[in-house]
CSV table of C-alpha atoms in Angstrom, one decimal:
chain,number,residue,atom,x,y,z
Z,1,MET,CA,5.7,16.0,-8.1
Z,2,ASN,CA,9.0,16.9,-9.5
Z,3,VAL,CA,10.8,15.8,-6.5
Z,4,LEU,CA,9.2,12.3,-6.8
Z,5,VAL,CA,10.0,12.1,-10.7
Z,6,GLN,CA,13.8,13.1,-9.7
Z,7,ASN,CA,14.0,10.6,-7.0
Z,8,PHE,CA,11.8,7.6,-8.4
Z,9,GLY,CA,11.8,8.2,-12.2
Z,10,ASP,CA,15.5,9.2,-12.9
Z,11,GLY,CA,13.9,12.7,-14.0
Z,12,LYS,CA,11.8,11.0,-16.7
Z,13,ASN,CA,8.1,11.2,-16.6
Z,14,THR,CA,7.7,7.9,-18.5
Z,15,VAL,CA,9.6,6.0,-16.0
Z,16,PHE,CA,7.8,7.7,-12.9
Z,17,ALA,CA,4.5,6.9,-14.7
Z,18,ALA,CA,5.1,3.3,-15.5
Z,19,LYS,CA,6.2,2.6,-11.9
Z,20,ILE,CA,2.8,4.2,-10.5
Z,21,GLY,CA,0.9,2.9,-13.3
Z,22,ASP,CA,0.0,6.5,-14.8
Z,23,SER,CA,0.4,8.0,-18.1
Z,24,GLU,CA,3.5,10.2,-19.0
Z,25,ALA,CA,0.7,12.9,-20.1
Z,26,ASN,CA,-0.6,12.6,-16.5
Z,27,ILE,CA,2.7,13.2,-14.8
Z,28,ARG,CA,3.5,16.1,-17.1
Z,29,ASN,CA,0.6,17.8,-16.3
Z,30,TYR,CA,1.0,17.5,-12.6
Z,31,ARG,CA,4.7,18.5,-13.0
Z,32,SER,CA,3.5,21.8,-14.9
Z,33,GLY,CA,0.5,22.3,-12.5
Z,34,LYS,CA,-2.3,22.0,-15.2
Z,35,THR,CA,-4.1,19.3,-13.1
Z,36,THR,CA,-3.8,17.7,-9.5
Z,37,PRO,CA,-3.1,14.0,-9.0
Z,38,LYS,CA,-6.3,12.0,-7.9
Z,39,TYR,CA,-6.3,10.0,-4.8
Z,40,ALA,CA,-5.6,6.8,-6.4
Z,41,VAL,CA,-2.4,8.3,-7.9
Z,42,LEU,CA,-1.6,9.3,-4.3
Z,43,VAL,CA,-2.2,6.0,-3.0
Z,44,SER,CA,-0.2,4.4,-5.6
Z,45,ILE,CA,3.0,6.9,-4.9
Z,46,VAL,CA,2.5,6.2,-1.0
Z,47,LYS,CA,2.6,2.4,-1.5
Z,48,VAL,CA,5.4,2.2,-4.2
Z,49,PHE,CA,7.7,4.3,-3.0
Z,50,ASP,CA,7.0,4.1,0.6
Z,51,VAL,CA,6.5,8.0,0.6
Z,52,SER,CA,5.0,9.6,3.6
Z,53,ALA,CA,1.4,10.7,2.9
Z,54,GLU,CA,2.0,13.5,5.4
Z,55,TRP,CA,4.9,14.6,3.4
Z,56,LEU,CA,3.2,14.0,-0.2
Z,57,LEU,CA,-0.1,16.1,1.0
Z,58,THR,CA,1.6,18.8,3.0
Z,59,GLY,CA,5.3,18.8,2.1
Z,60,GLU,CA,6.0,18.5,5.9
Z,61,GLY,CA,7.9,16.2,7.6
Z,62,GLU,CA,10.2,13.3,6.0
Z,63,MET,CA,9.9,12.5,2.4
Z,64,LEU,CA,10.1,8.9,3.1
Z,65,ARG,CA,8.0,6.9,5.7
Z,66,THR,CA,9.8,6.0,9.1
Z,67,ASP,CA,6.7,4.5,10.4
Z,68,LYS,CA,6.5,1.4,8.4
Z,69,PRO,CA,3.6,-0.9,9.8
Z,70,GLN,CA,4.7,-4.2,11.2
Z,71,PRO,CA,3.6,-7.1,9.1
Z,72,CYS,CA,0.8,-9.1,10.8
Z,73,ALA,CA,1.4,-12.7,11.6
Z,74,ALA,CA,0.9,-15.3,8.8
Z,75,PRO,CA,-2.4,-17.0,8.8
Z,76,PRO,CA,-2.4,-20.5,10.1
Z,77,PRO,CA,-2.1,-23.2,7.6
Z,78,GLU,CA,-5.2,-24.8,6.2
Z,79,PRO,CA,-5.5,-28.6,7.0
Z,80,THR,CA,-5.1,-30.8,4.2
Z,81,ALA,CA,-7.8,-33.0,3.1
Z,82,ALA,CA,-6.2,-36.2,4.7
Z,83,THR,CA,-6.0,-34.5,8.0
Z,84,ALA,CA,-9.3,-32.9,7.8
Z,85,ASP,CA,-11.1,-35.8,8.8
Z,86,THR,CA,-8.9,-36.2,11.9
Z,87,ILE,CA,-9.1,-32.9,13.2
Z,88,PRO,CA,-11.8,-32.2,15.8
Z,89,LEU,CA,-14.6,-29.9,15.2
Z,90,VAL,CA,-13.0,-27.5,18.1
Z,91,ASP,CA,-10.0,-27.3,16.4
Z,92,ILE,CA,-11.2,-26.4,13.0
Z,93,ILE,CA,-13.4,-23.7,14.7
Z,94,ARG,CA,-10.1,-22.4,16.6
Z,95,ARG,CA,-8.1,-22.2,13.4
Z,96,GLN,CA,-11.1,-20.4,11.6
Z,97,ALA,CA,-11.4,-17.9,14.4
Z,98,GLU,CA,-7.5,-17.2,14.1
Z,99,GLU,CA,-7.8,-16.6,10.5
Z,100,ILE,CA,-10.6,-14.0,11.1
Z,101,GLY,CA,-8.6,-12.6,13.6
Z,102,TYR,CA,-5.6,-12.3,11.1
Z,103,LEU,CA,-8.1,-11.3,8.3
Z,104,LYS,CA,-9.5,-8.5,10.9
Z,105,ALA,CA,-5.9,-7.2,11.6
Z,106,ARG,CA,-4.8,-6.9,7.9
Z,107,LEU,CA,-8.0,-5.1,7.1
Z,108,ALA,CA,-7.4,-2.6,10.2
Z,109,GLN,CA,-4.0,-2.1,8.7
Z,110,PHE,CA,-5.1,-1.5,5.3
Z,111,GLU,CA,-7.9,1.0,6.4
Z,112,GLY,CA,-5.1,2.8,8.7
Z,113,ARG,CA,-3.0,3.5,5.5
Z,114,ASN,CA,-5.8,4.5,3.6
Z,115,GLY,CA,-7.9,6.3,6.2
Z,116,ALA,CA,-7.1,9.9,5.0
Z,117,GLU,CA,-9.0,9.7,2.0
């Protein structure tokens, strides 16, 4: 935790705590070894600072992630009310299927990043 506070909080518990949405007292306790961060705190650190979960949990490997996931393609645009009547039902179903595919990909990406609970 000391390395993280030095690198991402300018050595200040309050700065680091504010960035990850935790309290200064908790950061102080993590740094002193009195308590261990809970899962939600670790997830916040990984997300906010792009820290490698492996490094955070084991101390092995690089501190910063090098395997950043590729963003999913943007979902197809929603038809406007003016054009909704002119789009055949098949096209509406196709767009909805594409959007479902997009949402499934985003969910899989999220689960992959948070799968090591």
